[in-house]
Short mmCIF file of N, CA and C in Angstrom, two decimals:
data_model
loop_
_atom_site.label_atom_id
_atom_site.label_comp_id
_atom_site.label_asym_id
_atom_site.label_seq_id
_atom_site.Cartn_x
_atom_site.Cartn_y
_atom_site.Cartn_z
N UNK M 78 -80.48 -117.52 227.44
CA UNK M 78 -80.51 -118.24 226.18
C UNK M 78 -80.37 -117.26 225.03
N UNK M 79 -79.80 -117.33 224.00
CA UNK M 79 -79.96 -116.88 222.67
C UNK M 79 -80.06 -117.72 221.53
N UNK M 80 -80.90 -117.65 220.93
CA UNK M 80 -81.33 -118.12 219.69
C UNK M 80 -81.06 -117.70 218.82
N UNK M 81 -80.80 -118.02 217.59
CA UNK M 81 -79.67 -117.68 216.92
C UNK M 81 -80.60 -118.58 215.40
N UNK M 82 -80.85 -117.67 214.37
CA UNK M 82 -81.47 -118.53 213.52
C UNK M 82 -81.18 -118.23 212.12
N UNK M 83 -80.46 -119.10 211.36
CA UNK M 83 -79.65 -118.82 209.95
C UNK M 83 -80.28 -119.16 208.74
N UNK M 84 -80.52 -118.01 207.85
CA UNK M 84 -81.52 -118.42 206.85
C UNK M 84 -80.27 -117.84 205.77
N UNK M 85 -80.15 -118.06 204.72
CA UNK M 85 -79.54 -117.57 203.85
C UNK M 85 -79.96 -118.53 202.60
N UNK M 86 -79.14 -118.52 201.46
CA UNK M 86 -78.78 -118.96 200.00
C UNK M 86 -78.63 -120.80 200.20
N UNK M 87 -78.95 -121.20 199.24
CA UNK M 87 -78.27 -122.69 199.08
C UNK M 87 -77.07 -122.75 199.08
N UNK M 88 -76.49 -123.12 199.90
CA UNK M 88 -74.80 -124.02 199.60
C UNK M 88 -73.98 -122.37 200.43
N UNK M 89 -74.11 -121.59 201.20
CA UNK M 89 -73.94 -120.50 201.46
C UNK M 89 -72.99 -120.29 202.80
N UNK M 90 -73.15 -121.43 203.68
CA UNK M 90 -72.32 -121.54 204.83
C UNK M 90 -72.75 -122.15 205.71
N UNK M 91 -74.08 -121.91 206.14
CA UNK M 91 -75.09 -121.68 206.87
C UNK M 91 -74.42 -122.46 208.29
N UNK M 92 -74.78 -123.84 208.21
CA UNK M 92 -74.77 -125.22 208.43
C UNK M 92 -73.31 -125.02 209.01
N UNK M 93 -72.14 -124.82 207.94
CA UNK M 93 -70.71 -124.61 208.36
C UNK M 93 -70.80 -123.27 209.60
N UNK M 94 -71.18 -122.30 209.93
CA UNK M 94 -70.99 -121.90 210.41
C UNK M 94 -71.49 -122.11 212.04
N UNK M 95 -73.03 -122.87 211.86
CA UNK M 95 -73.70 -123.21 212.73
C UNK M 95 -72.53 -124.73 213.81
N UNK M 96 -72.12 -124.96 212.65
CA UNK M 96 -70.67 -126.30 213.42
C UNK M 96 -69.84 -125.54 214.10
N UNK M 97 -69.29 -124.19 213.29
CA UNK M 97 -68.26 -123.27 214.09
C UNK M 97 -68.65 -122.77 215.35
N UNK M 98 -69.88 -122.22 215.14
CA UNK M 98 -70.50 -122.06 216.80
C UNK M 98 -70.93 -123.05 218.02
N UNK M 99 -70.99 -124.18 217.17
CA UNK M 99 -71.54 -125.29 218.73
C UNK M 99 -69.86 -126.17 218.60
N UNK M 100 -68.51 -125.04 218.16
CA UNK M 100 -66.96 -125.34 218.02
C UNK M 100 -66.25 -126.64 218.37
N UNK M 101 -67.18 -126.98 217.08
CA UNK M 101 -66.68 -127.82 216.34
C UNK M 101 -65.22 -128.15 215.69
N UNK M 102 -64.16 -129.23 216.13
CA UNK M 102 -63.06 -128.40 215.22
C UNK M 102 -62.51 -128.25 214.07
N UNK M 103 -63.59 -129.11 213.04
CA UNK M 103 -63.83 -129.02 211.46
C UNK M 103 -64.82 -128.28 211.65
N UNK M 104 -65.39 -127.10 211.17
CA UNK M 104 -66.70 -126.94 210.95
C UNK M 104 -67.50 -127.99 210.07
N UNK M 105 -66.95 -128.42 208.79
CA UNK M 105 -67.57 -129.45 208.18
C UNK M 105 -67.85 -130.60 208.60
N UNK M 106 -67.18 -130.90 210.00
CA UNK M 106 -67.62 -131.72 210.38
C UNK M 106 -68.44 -131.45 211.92
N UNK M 107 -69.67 -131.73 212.01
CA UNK M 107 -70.60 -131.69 213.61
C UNK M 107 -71.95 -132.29 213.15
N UNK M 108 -72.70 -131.80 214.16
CA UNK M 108 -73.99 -131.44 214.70
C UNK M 108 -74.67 -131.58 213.36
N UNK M 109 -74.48 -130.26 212.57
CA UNK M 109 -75.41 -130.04 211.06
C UNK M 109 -74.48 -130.29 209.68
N UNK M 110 -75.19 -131.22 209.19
CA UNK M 110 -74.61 -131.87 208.26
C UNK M 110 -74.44 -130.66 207.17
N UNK M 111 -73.13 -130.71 206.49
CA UNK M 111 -73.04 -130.30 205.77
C UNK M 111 -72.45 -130.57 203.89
N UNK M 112 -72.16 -129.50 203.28
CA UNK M 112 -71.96 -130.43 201.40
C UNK M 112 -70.99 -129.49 201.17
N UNK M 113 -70.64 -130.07 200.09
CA UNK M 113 -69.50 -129.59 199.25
C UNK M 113 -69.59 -128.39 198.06
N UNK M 114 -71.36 -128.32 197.81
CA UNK M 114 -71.63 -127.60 196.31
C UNK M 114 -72.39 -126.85 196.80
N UNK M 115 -73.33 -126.15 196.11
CA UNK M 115 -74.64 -124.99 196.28
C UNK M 115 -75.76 -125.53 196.58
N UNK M 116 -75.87 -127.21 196.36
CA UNK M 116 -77.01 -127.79 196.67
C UNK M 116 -77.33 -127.79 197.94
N UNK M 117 -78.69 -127.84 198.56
CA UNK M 117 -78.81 -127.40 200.03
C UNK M 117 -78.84 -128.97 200.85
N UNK M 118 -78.34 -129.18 201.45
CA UNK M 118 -78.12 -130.13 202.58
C UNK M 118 -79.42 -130.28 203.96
N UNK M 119 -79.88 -129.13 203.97
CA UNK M 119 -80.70 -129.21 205.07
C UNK M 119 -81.50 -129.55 204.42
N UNK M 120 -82.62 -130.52 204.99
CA UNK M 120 -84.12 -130.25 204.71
C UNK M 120 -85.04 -129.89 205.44
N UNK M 121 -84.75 -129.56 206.73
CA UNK M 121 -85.61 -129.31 208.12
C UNK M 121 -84.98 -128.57 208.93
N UNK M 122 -85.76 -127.48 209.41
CA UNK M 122 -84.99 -127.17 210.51
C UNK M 122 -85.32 -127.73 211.91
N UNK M 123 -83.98 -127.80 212.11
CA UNK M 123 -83.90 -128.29 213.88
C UNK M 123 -83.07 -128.14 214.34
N UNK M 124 -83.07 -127.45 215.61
CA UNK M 124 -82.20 -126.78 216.16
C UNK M 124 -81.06 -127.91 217.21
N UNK M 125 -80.33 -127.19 217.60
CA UNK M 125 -78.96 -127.87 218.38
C UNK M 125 -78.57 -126.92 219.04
N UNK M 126 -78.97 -126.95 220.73
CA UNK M 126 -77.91 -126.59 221.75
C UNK M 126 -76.76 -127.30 222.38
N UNK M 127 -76.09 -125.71 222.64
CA UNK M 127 -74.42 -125.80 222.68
C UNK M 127 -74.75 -124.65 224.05
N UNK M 128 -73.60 -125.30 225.04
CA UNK M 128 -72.72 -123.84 226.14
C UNK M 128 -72.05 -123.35 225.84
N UNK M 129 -72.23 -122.71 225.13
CA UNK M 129 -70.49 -121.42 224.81
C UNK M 129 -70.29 -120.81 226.15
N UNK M 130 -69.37 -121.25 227.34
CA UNK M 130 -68.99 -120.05 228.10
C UNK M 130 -70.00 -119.56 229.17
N UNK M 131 -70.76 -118.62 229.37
CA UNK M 131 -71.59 -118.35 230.34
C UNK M 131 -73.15 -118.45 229.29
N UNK M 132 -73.01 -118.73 228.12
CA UNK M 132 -74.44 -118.68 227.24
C UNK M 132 -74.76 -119.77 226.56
N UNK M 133 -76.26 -119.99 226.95
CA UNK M 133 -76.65 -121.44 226.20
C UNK M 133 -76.78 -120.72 224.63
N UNK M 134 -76.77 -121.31 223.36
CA UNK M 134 -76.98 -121.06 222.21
C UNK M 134 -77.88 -122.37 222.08
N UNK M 135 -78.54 -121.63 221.25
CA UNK M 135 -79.75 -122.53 220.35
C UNK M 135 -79.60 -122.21 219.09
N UNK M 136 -79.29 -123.08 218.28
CA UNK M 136 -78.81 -122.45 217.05
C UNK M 136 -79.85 -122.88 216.49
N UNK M 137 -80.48 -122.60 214.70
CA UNK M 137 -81.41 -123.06 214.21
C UNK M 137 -80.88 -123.12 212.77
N UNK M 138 -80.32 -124.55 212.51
CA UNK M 138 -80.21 -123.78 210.81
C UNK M 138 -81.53 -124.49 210.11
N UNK M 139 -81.39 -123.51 208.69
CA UNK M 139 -82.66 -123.97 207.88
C UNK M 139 -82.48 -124.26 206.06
N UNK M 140 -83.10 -124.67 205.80
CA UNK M 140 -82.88 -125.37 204.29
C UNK M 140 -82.93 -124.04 203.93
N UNK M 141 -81.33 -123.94 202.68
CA UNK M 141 -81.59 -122.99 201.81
C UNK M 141 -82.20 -122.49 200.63
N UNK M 142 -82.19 -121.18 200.61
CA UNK M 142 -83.25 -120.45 199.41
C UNK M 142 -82.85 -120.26 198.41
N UNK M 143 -83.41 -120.47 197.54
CA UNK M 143 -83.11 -119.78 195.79
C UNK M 143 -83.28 -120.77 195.19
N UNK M 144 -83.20 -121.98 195.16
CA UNK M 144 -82.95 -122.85 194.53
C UNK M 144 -84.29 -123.01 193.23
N UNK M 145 -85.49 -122.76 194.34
CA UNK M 145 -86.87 -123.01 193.34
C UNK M 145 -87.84 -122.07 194.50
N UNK M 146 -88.68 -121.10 193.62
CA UNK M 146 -89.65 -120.70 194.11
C UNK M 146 -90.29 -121.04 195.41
N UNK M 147 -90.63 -122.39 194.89
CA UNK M 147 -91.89 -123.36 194.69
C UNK M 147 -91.61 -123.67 196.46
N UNK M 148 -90.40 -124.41 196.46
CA UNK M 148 -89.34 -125.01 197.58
C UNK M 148 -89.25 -123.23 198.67
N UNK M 149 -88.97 -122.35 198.20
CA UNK M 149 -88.64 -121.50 198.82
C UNK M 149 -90.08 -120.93 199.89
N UNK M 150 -91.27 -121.20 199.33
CA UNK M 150 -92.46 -120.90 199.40
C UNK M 150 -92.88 -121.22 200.60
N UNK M 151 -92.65 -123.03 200.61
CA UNK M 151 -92.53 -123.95 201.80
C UNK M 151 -92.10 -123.46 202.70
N UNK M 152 -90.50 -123.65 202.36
CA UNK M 152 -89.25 -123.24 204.07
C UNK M 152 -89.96 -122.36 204.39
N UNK M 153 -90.59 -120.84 204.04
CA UNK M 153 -90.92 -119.81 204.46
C UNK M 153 -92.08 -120.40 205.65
N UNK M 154 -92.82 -120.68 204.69
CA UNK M 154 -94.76 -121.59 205.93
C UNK M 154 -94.11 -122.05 207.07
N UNK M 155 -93.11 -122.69 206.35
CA UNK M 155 -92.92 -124.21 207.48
C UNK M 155 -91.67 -123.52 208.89
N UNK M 156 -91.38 -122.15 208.01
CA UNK M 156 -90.77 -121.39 209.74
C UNK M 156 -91.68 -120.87 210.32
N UNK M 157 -92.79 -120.06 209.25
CA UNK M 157 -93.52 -119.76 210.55
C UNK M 157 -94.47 -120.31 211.54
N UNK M 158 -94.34 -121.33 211.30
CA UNK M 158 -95.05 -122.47 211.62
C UNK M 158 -94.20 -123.18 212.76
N UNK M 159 -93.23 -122.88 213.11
CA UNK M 159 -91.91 -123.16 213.71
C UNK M 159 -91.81 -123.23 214.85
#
């Protein structure tokens, strides 16, 4: 197994990339919903396995950061809490 867990910026890829890996053949379109602007789309993380080949992936995406402190404070608890 590999786990695989994407934290970055609001509106940053995250999500798009997490579609490219469980190959998807829009990334914008799969598994983790994704947006058009900087606003963050996730609100939870929860993960989605995929077989790539000889390896299970567990991907994890997670609501992005920057947006507000306050919000950023949370996602942080609520991974390690995870």
């Amino acid at each position: 197994d590999c786990n695989i867990l994407l934290l970055g910026k609001s509106g940053s890829g995250k999500s798009t990339l997490a579609n490219f890996l469980c190959g998807a053949p829009d990334p914008r379109n799969g598994p983790f919903d994704t947006g058009d602007g900087t606003a963050s789309v996730t609100k939870v993380c929860a993960p989605v396995t995929v077989q790539r080949q000889n390896i299970r992936l567990i991907l994890h995406d997670t609501p992005g950061l920057g947006e507000d402190a306050l919000k950023d404070a949370k996602h942080m608890i609520d991974l390690l809490h995870y």
